[in-house]
Amino acid sequence: MEAFVGVLGALSATSGSGSMVCVRIGHGKARPLGRGVESATGGYGMQRRARHRTSKSDALCMTSTDKERVQTANSGDSPMGEHSAETHGASGKEQGVSFEAFEARAAARSGVRLVPVWRRVFADQLTPVELFRCLVGEDEPHKHAFLLESAVTAGSGSVGRYSFVGADPVVEVVARRNQLTLTDRRDAAAGESSAVTRFEHEDPWTFIADFMRELKSADADELPESFAGGWVGYGGYDTVRYGEAGKLGFASAPPDDRQLPEMHMGLYTSSIIVDHFSKLLFIVEWVDLARHEHRLRSAYEHGMARLNQTVDVVMRRHLLSPLRSAFVELNTSGPARCASKFKSNMTKQQFLDGIDKCLYHIGVGDAFQIVLSQRFEYDSSVDPFSVYRALRVINPSPYMIYMQCEDCVLVASSPEILCKVSNRTVTNRPLAGTRWRGKTPAEDEALESELLADTKEIAEHVMLVDLGRNDLGRVSEYGTVDVVSLMEIERYSHVMHISSTVLGQLRDGLTSWDALRATLPAGTVSGAPKIRAIQIIDSIEPTLRGPYGGGIGFVSFQDSMNIALALRTMVITRAADGKAWKYFVQAGAGIVADSNPESEYQETINKSMAMARAIDLAEQSFGSE
């Protein structure tokens, strides 16, 4: 049971009881049809049990030498001086700031270039939202940064263990079709310009994978094992065209009316990890030894100086912009007021005509399922971070995302893993089949039974599980792909879904980047068979999908990956006047042979409502900028 962080701590979970039915899919093993599971198996920091390896010293403190170094690096008095060296145990200085430990980590493996230094700080005075505002002000929407969190599923009793915060990546890769822009700030001194290179490349994912082969990282068992630094960003739905250029070239894609990048990934050597279980912040800085000609003392001192700058920002608790407080007076489960002003990129008749075209292709055997979507837009003066704060209340999900990217801001509450790699185990989790939550436990159980008895929903889900098995089979060791859970019911704040989990062991010689390329986009946003379904979608939808239907998340320096499917995701750009914001919300419906066009159309409306309610709440609570 995991979440955005590679391991969000699901400290407890409950499972409902009920009858079990076995189903066999393809060549997989027979697995039970689960009933009443109240837990998320995806997110940025969930795990079944609280587990964290700590350093030899459990005390949070500094030596007097450390305090002098911080006071030298930062003007004025630092609140870090309140921590006394006497609180250290027999092991002396904490491992994260010990030069001896830094030296040992650098020597433990041959070829190491990246070595971390870190400090642990009490986490009971700053929330993740406040931490983000310590790094990024409201007047800095173009500053590239992220906040990744995980919420619980309704009634599970589990909690998200980790949240991740970061700003100012040292390297960025932005892809627009086959034109890549590489921005490298690693050698830029403070105030100097970055090195920017533009060039053609057939596949940005393979470029990043090759880039990382040079950056071998040291082991740091004391840090959270899921993520403590690495690549964070998104790859849009249309990045599938890089690996399938012959069948899905950009020339045959719908018009691109927003001109957003197909992909934006940033390399973050500085990050803050909130451990909600241990009540600690891990403030981490990775040092590239090659930038210091492998002179360890120079590298260590440079890393400590940068680390202490971030520590000082956190310890001072100075928010760059105020976080306004407000009452929540809106009915968070009611209809969204602003939805009546949403403008779609298709009329209702155009969407219904599109469904008819899908049904024709299904009828002649071109596809089994086609996921047709429509995109809504809405202008508002309320800022994206306020909408994210509202979305945390409206629709808590395993993947809560706020990300400031090139030319857009992404705000998401996704329930679904696109692809996850941990200890070379690859995870894919189809999530398809939906019912609203009941108003009472009895009604909830009745809706669950109805969902699991719906032959259309079951058929659709089985197709997507089989597609997930095929995707993982492309990158997994032979015979290791297995459906470990089939058709369990997961409950969220407003809806319940059918979910399944497919695992495989990553093949020798491959990395997380290969797994990501094999699974993008998920069958739940494209269809089956995937390539033909995308071709049909290209012929019907009027605009390029962009980030919607792609993946958002991270790949760590240790090649752990956790990428959420970009569902229930707002793509936000500046409006033409440069003041207001334009909110794009996209939702799709899986069309199969016995689909009811009117019901499928309404499904896309319903799926967009949580995003609309979040905008409503932000406008009511925080008003205009």
PDB file of C-alpha atoms in Angstrom, residues 282-430:
ATOM      1  CA  PHE A 282      14.753  16.119   6.403  1.00  0.00           C
ATOM      2  CA  ILE A 283      16.483  18.996   4.643  1.00  0.00           C
ATOM      3  CA  VAL A 284      18.771  17.462   2.032  1.00  0.00           C
ATOM      4  CA  GLU A 285      21.484  18.772  -0.279  1.00  0.00           C
ATOM      5  CA  TRP A 286      23.242  16.558  -2.828  1.00  0.00           C
ATOM      6  CA  VAL A 287      26.801  17.491  -3.801  1.00  0.00           C
ATOM      7  CA  ASP A 288      28.322  16.646  -7.177  1.00  0.00           C
ATOM      8  CA  LEU A 289      31.939  15.658  -6.491  1.00  0.00           C
ATOM      9  CA  ALA A 290      32.938  16.154 -10.126  1.00  0.00           C
ATOM     10  CA  ARG A 291      32.109  19.848  -9.833  1.00  0.00           C
ATOM     11  CA  HIS A 292      34.835  20.033  -7.191  1.00  0.00           C
ATOM     12  CA  GLU A 293      37.333  17.812  -9.024  1.00  0.00           C
ATOM     13  CA  HIS A 294      36.594  15.146  -6.381  1.00  0.00           C
ATOM     14  CA  ARG A 295      38.177  17.224  -3.624  1.00  0.00           C
ATOM     15  CA  LEU A 296      36.039  15.974  -0.779  1.00  0.00           C
ATOM     16  CA  ARG A 297      36.642  18.771   1.688  1.00  0.00           C
ATOM     17  CA  SER A 298      35.765  21.433  -0.885  1.00  0.00           C
ATOM     18  CA  ALA A 299      32.664  19.510  -1.975  1.00  0.00           C
ATOM     19  CA  TYR A 300      31.570  18.988   1.620  1.00  0.00           C
ATOM     20  CA  GLU A 301      31.952  22.649   2.584  1.00  0.00           C
ATOM     21  CA  HIS A 302      30.069  23.772  -0.526  1.00  0.00           C
ATOM     22  CA  GLY A 303      27.256  21.345   0.241  1.00  0.00           C
ATOM     23  CA  MET A 304      27.072  22.421   3.872  1.00  0.00           C
ATOM     24  CA  ALA A 305      26.903  26.092   2.908  1.00  0.00           C
ATOM     25  CA  ARG A 306      23.973  25.454   0.566  1.00  0.00           C
ATOM     26  CA  LEU A 307      22.310  23.161   3.105  1.00  0.00           C
ATOM     27  CA  ASN A 308      22.585  25.732   5.868  1.00  0.00           C
ATOM     28  CA  GLN A 309      20.984  28.380   3.665  1.00  0.00           C
ATOM     29  CA  THR A 310      17.899  26.179   3.276  1.00  0.00           C
ATOM     30  CA  VAL A 311      17.949  25.222   6.957  1.00  0.00           C
ATOM     31  CA  ASP A 312      18.026  28.880   7.922  1.00  0.00           C
ATOM     32  CA  VAL A 313      15.014  29.626   5.710  1.00  0.00           C
ATOM     33  CA  VAL A 314      13.087  26.805   7.371  1.00  0.00           C
ATOM     34  CA  MET A 315      14.132  27.606  10.923  1.00  0.00           C
ATOM     35  CA  ARG A 316      13.218  31.269  10.568  1.00  0.00           C
ATOM     36  CA  ARG A 317       9.754  30.239   9.323  1.00  0.00           C
ATOM     37  CA  HIS A 318       9.510  33.348   7.157  1.00  0.00           C
ATOM     38  CA  LEU A 319       6.713  32.983   4.616  1.00  0.00           C
ATOM     39  CA  LEU A 320       7.415  34.871   1.391  1.00  0.00           C
ATOM     40  CA  SER A 321       3.685  35.549   1.053  1.00  0.00           C
ATOM     41  CA  PRO A 322       0.967  35.388   3.712  1.00  0.00           C
ATOM     42  CA  LEU A 323      -1.360  32.392   3.800  1.00  0.00           C
ATOM     43  CA  ARG A 324      -4.818  33.776   4.321  1.00  0.00           C
ATOM     44  CA  SER A 325      -7.126  32.003   6.749  1.00  0.00           C
ATOM     45  CA  ALA A 326     -10.786  31.550   5.919  1.00  0.00           C
ATOM     46  CA  PHE A 327     -13.954  29.786   6.954  1.00  0.00           C
ATOM     47  CA  VAL A 328     -15.159  26.849   4.871  1.00  0.00           C
ATOM     48  CA  GLU A 329     -18.788  27.837   4.373  1.00  0.00           C
ATOM     49  CA  LEU A 330     -19.313  26.151   1.023  1.00  0.00           C
ATOM     50  CA  ASN A 331     -21.144  22.839   0.785  1.00  0.00           C
ATOM     51  CA  THR A 332     -18.140  20.835  -0.381  1.00  0.00           C
ATOM     52  CA  SER A 333     -20.336  17.999  -1.639  1.00  0.00           C
ATOM     53  CA  GLY A 334     -22.834  20.199  -3.462  1.00  0.00           C
ATOM     54  CA  PRO A 335     -22.920  21.284  -7.098  1.00  0.00           C
ATOM     55  CA  ALA A 336     -20.178  23.596  -8.323  1.00  0.00           C
ATOM     56  CA  ARG A 337     -21.310  27.139  -9.011  1.00  0.00           C
ATOM     57  CA  CYS A 338     -18.538  27.892 -11.481  1.00  0.00           C
ATOM     58  CA  ALA A 339     -19.291  24.746 -13.526  1.00  0.00           C
ATOM     59  CA  SER A 340     -22.086  26.596 -15.300  1.00  0.00           C
ATOM     60  CA  LYS A 341     -19.424  28.905 -16.739  1.00  0.00           C
ATOM     61  CA  PHE A 342     -17.125  26.107 -17.904  1.00  0.00           C
ATOM     62  CA  LYS A 343     -16.575  26.203 -21.674  1.00  0.00           C
ATOM     63  CA  SER A 344     -15.843  22.924 -23.439  1.00  0.00           C
ATOM     64  CA  ASN A 345     -13.670  22.390 -26.502  1.00  0.00           C
ATOM     65  CA  MET A 346     -16.598  20.337 -27.892  1.00  0.00           C
ATOM     66  CA  THR A 347     -20.347  20.900 -27.954  1.00  0.00           C
ATOM     67  CA  LYS A 348     -22.444  18.177 -26.429  1.00  0.00           C
ATOM     68  CA  GLN A 349     -23.519  17.054 -29.901  1.00  0.00           C
ATOM     69  CA  GLN A 350     -19.918  16.927 -31.088  1.00  0.00           C
ATOM     70  CA  PHE A 351     -19.026  14.736 -28.115  1.00  0.00           C
ATOM     71  CA  LEU A 352     -21.982  12.425 -28.748  1.00  0.00           C
ATOM     72  CA  ASP A 353     -21.003  12.236 -32.424  1.00  0.00           C
ATOM     73  CA  GLY A 354     -17.496  11.327 -31.271  1.00  0.00           C
ATOM     74  CA  ILE A 355     -18.936   8.487 -29.193  1.00  0.00           C
ATOM     75  CA  ASP A 356     -20.785   7.232 -32.266  1.00  0.00           C
ATOM     76  CA  LYS A 357     -17.481   7.170 -34.164  1.00  0.00           C
ATOM     77  CA  CYS A 358     -15.869   5.230 -31.323  1.00  0.00           C
ATOM     78  CA  LEU A 359     -18.738   2.731 -31.356  1.00  0.00           C
ATOM     79  CA  TYR A 360     -18.308   2.299 -35.114  1.00  0.00           C
ATOM     80  CA  HIS A 361     -14.575   1.513 -34.718  1.00  0.00           C
ATOM     81  CA  ILE A 362     -15.345  -0.899 -31.892  1.00  0.00           C
ATOM     82  CA  GLY A 363     -18.040  -2.545 -33.995  1.00  0.00           C
ATOM     83  CA  VAL A 364     -15.683  -3.222 -36.920  1.00  0.00           C
ATOM     84  CA  GLY A 365     -12.999  -4.603 -34.606  1.00  0.00           C
ATOM     85  CA  ASP A 366     -10.505  -1.702 -34.592  1.00  0.00           C
ATOM     86  CA  ALA A 367     -10.565  -1.450 -30.801  1.00  0.00           C
ATOM     87  CA  PHE A 368     -12.197  -2.888 -27.696  1.00  0.00           C
ATOM     88  CA  GLN A 369     -12.254   0.371 -25.762  1.00  0.00           C
ATOM     89  CA  ILE A 370     -11.591   4.031 -26.617  1.00  0.00           C
ATOM     90  CA  VAL A 371     -11.325   6.742 -23.948  1.00  0.00           C
ATOM     91  CA  LEU A 372     -12.836   9.914 -25.391  1.00  0.00           C
ATOM     92  CA  SER A 373     -12.364  13.152 -23.449  1.00  0.00           C
ATOM     93  CA  GLN A 374     -13.460  16.758 -23.482  1.00  0.00           C
ATOM     94  CA  ARG A 375     -11.624  19.752 -22.049  1.00  0.00           C
ATOM     95  CA  PHE A 376     -13.243  22.564 -20.086  1.00  0.00           C
ATOM     96  CA  GLU A 377     -11.825  26.011 -19.399  1.00  0.00           C
ATOM     97  CA  TYR A 378     -12.676  28.700 -16.887  1.00  0.00           C
ATOM     98  CA  ASP A 379     -11.169  32.110 -16.115  1.00  0.00           C
ATOM     99  CA  SER A 380     -10.668  33.201 -12.518  1.00  0.00           C
ATOM    100  CA  SER A 381      -8.680  35.792 -10.632  1.00  0.00           C
ATOM    101  CA  VAL A 382      -8.005  33.383  -7.744  1.00  0.00           C
ATOM    102  CA  ASP A 383      -4.413  32.132  -7.747  1.00  0.00           C
ATOM    103  CA  PRO A 384      -3.523  28.454  -8.349  1.00  0.00           C
ATOM    104  CA  PHE A 385      -2.005  27.850  -4.907  1.00  0.00           C
ATOM    105  CA  SER A 386      -5.247  28.923  -3.237  1.00  0.00           C
ATOM    106  CA  VAL A 387      -7.097  26.479  -5.479  1.00  0.00           C
ATOM    107  CA  TYR A 388      -4.651  23.745  -4.428  1.00  0.00           C
ATOM    108  CA  ARG A 389      -5.340  24.522  -0.772  1.00  0.00           C
ATOM    109  CA  ALA A 390      -9.068  24.206  -1.498  1.00  0.00           C
ATOM    110  CA  LEU A 391      -8.591  20.966  -3.438  1.00  0.00           C
ATOM    111  CA  ARG A 392      -6.896  19.392  -0.398  1.00  0.00           C
ATOM    112  CA  VAL A 393     -10.214  19.918   1.408  1.00  0.00           C
ATOM    113  CA  ILE A 394     -12.571  19.036  -1.455  1.00  0.00           C
ATOM    114  CA  ASN A 395     -10.942  15.911  -2.841  1.00  0.00           C
ATOM    115  CA  PRO A 396      -8.097  14.435  -0.742  1.00  0.00           C
ATOM    116  CA  SER A 397      -6.382  11.731  -2.798  1.00  0.00           C
ATOM    117  CA  PRO A 398      -3.266   9.551  -2.770  1.00  0.00           C
ATOM    118  CA  TYR A 399      -1.520  11.943  -5.152  1.00  0.00           C
ATOM    119  CA  MET A 400      -1.925  15.613  -4.212  1.00  0.00           C
ATOM    120  CA  ILE A 401       0.195  17.771  -6.502  1.00  0.00           C
ATOM    121  CA  TYR A 402       1.085  21.428  -6.821  1.00  0.00           C
ATOM    122  CA  MET A 403       3.747  22.002  -9.463  1.00  0.00           C
ATOM    123  CA  GLN A 404       4.956  25.213 -11.105  1.00  0.00           C
ATOM    124  CA  CYS A 405       6.244  24.235 -14.530  1.00  0.00           C
ATOM    125  CA  GLU A 406       7.326  25.860 -17.773  1.00  0.00           C
ATOM    126  CA  ASP A 407       4.363  27.963 -19.025  1.00  0.00           C
ATOM    127  CA  CYS A 408       1.804  26.339 -16.713  1.00  0.00           C
ATOM    128  CA  VAL A 409       0.911  25.308 -13.179  1.00  0.00           C
ATOM    129  CA  LEU A 410      -0.386  21.816 -12.448  1.00  0.00           C
ATOM    130  CA  VAL A 411      -2.843  21.244  -9.588  1.00  0.00           C
ATOM    131  CA  ALA A 412      -3.984  17.655  -9.136  1.00  0.00           C
ATOM    132  CA  SER A 413      -5.674  15.170  -6.833  1.00  0.00           C
ATOM    133  CA  SER A 414      -5.055  11.951  -8.725  1.00  0.00           C
ATOM    134  CA  PRO A 415      -6.151   8.599  -7.315  1.00  0.00           C
ATOM    135  CA  GLU A 416      -4.069   6.482  -9.654  1.00  0.00           C
ATOM    136  CA  ILE A 417      -0.494   5.290 -10.139  1.00  0.00           C
ATOM    137  CA  LEU A 418       0.734   5.463 -13.702  1.00  0.00           C
ATOM    138  CA  CYS A 419       3.934   3.575 -12.909  1.00  0.00           C
ATOM    139  CA  LYS A 420       6.027   3.002  -9.820  1.00  0.00           C
ATOM    140  CA  VAL A 421       9.443   1.384  -9.388  1.00  0.00           C
ATOM    141  CA  SER A 422      10.788   0.466  -5.949  1.00  0.00           C
ATOM    142  CA  ASN A 423      13.677  -1.955  -5.422  1.00  0.00           C
ATOM    143  CA  ARG A 424      13.258  -2.866  -9.125  1.00  0.00           C
ATOM    144  CA  THR A 425       9.642  -3.942  -8.631  1.00  0.00           C
ATOM    145  CA  VAL A 426       7.438  -2.242 -11.223  1.00  0.00           C
ATOM    146  CA  THR A 427       3.846  -1.446 -10.259  1.00  0.00           C
ATOM    147  CA  ASN A 428       0.921  -0.599 -12.507  1.00  0.00           C
ATOM    148  CA  ARG A 429      -2.555   0.001 -11.044  1.00  0.00           C
ATOM    149  CA  PRO A 430      -5.542   0.223 -13.382  1.00  0.00           C
TER     150      PRO A 430
END
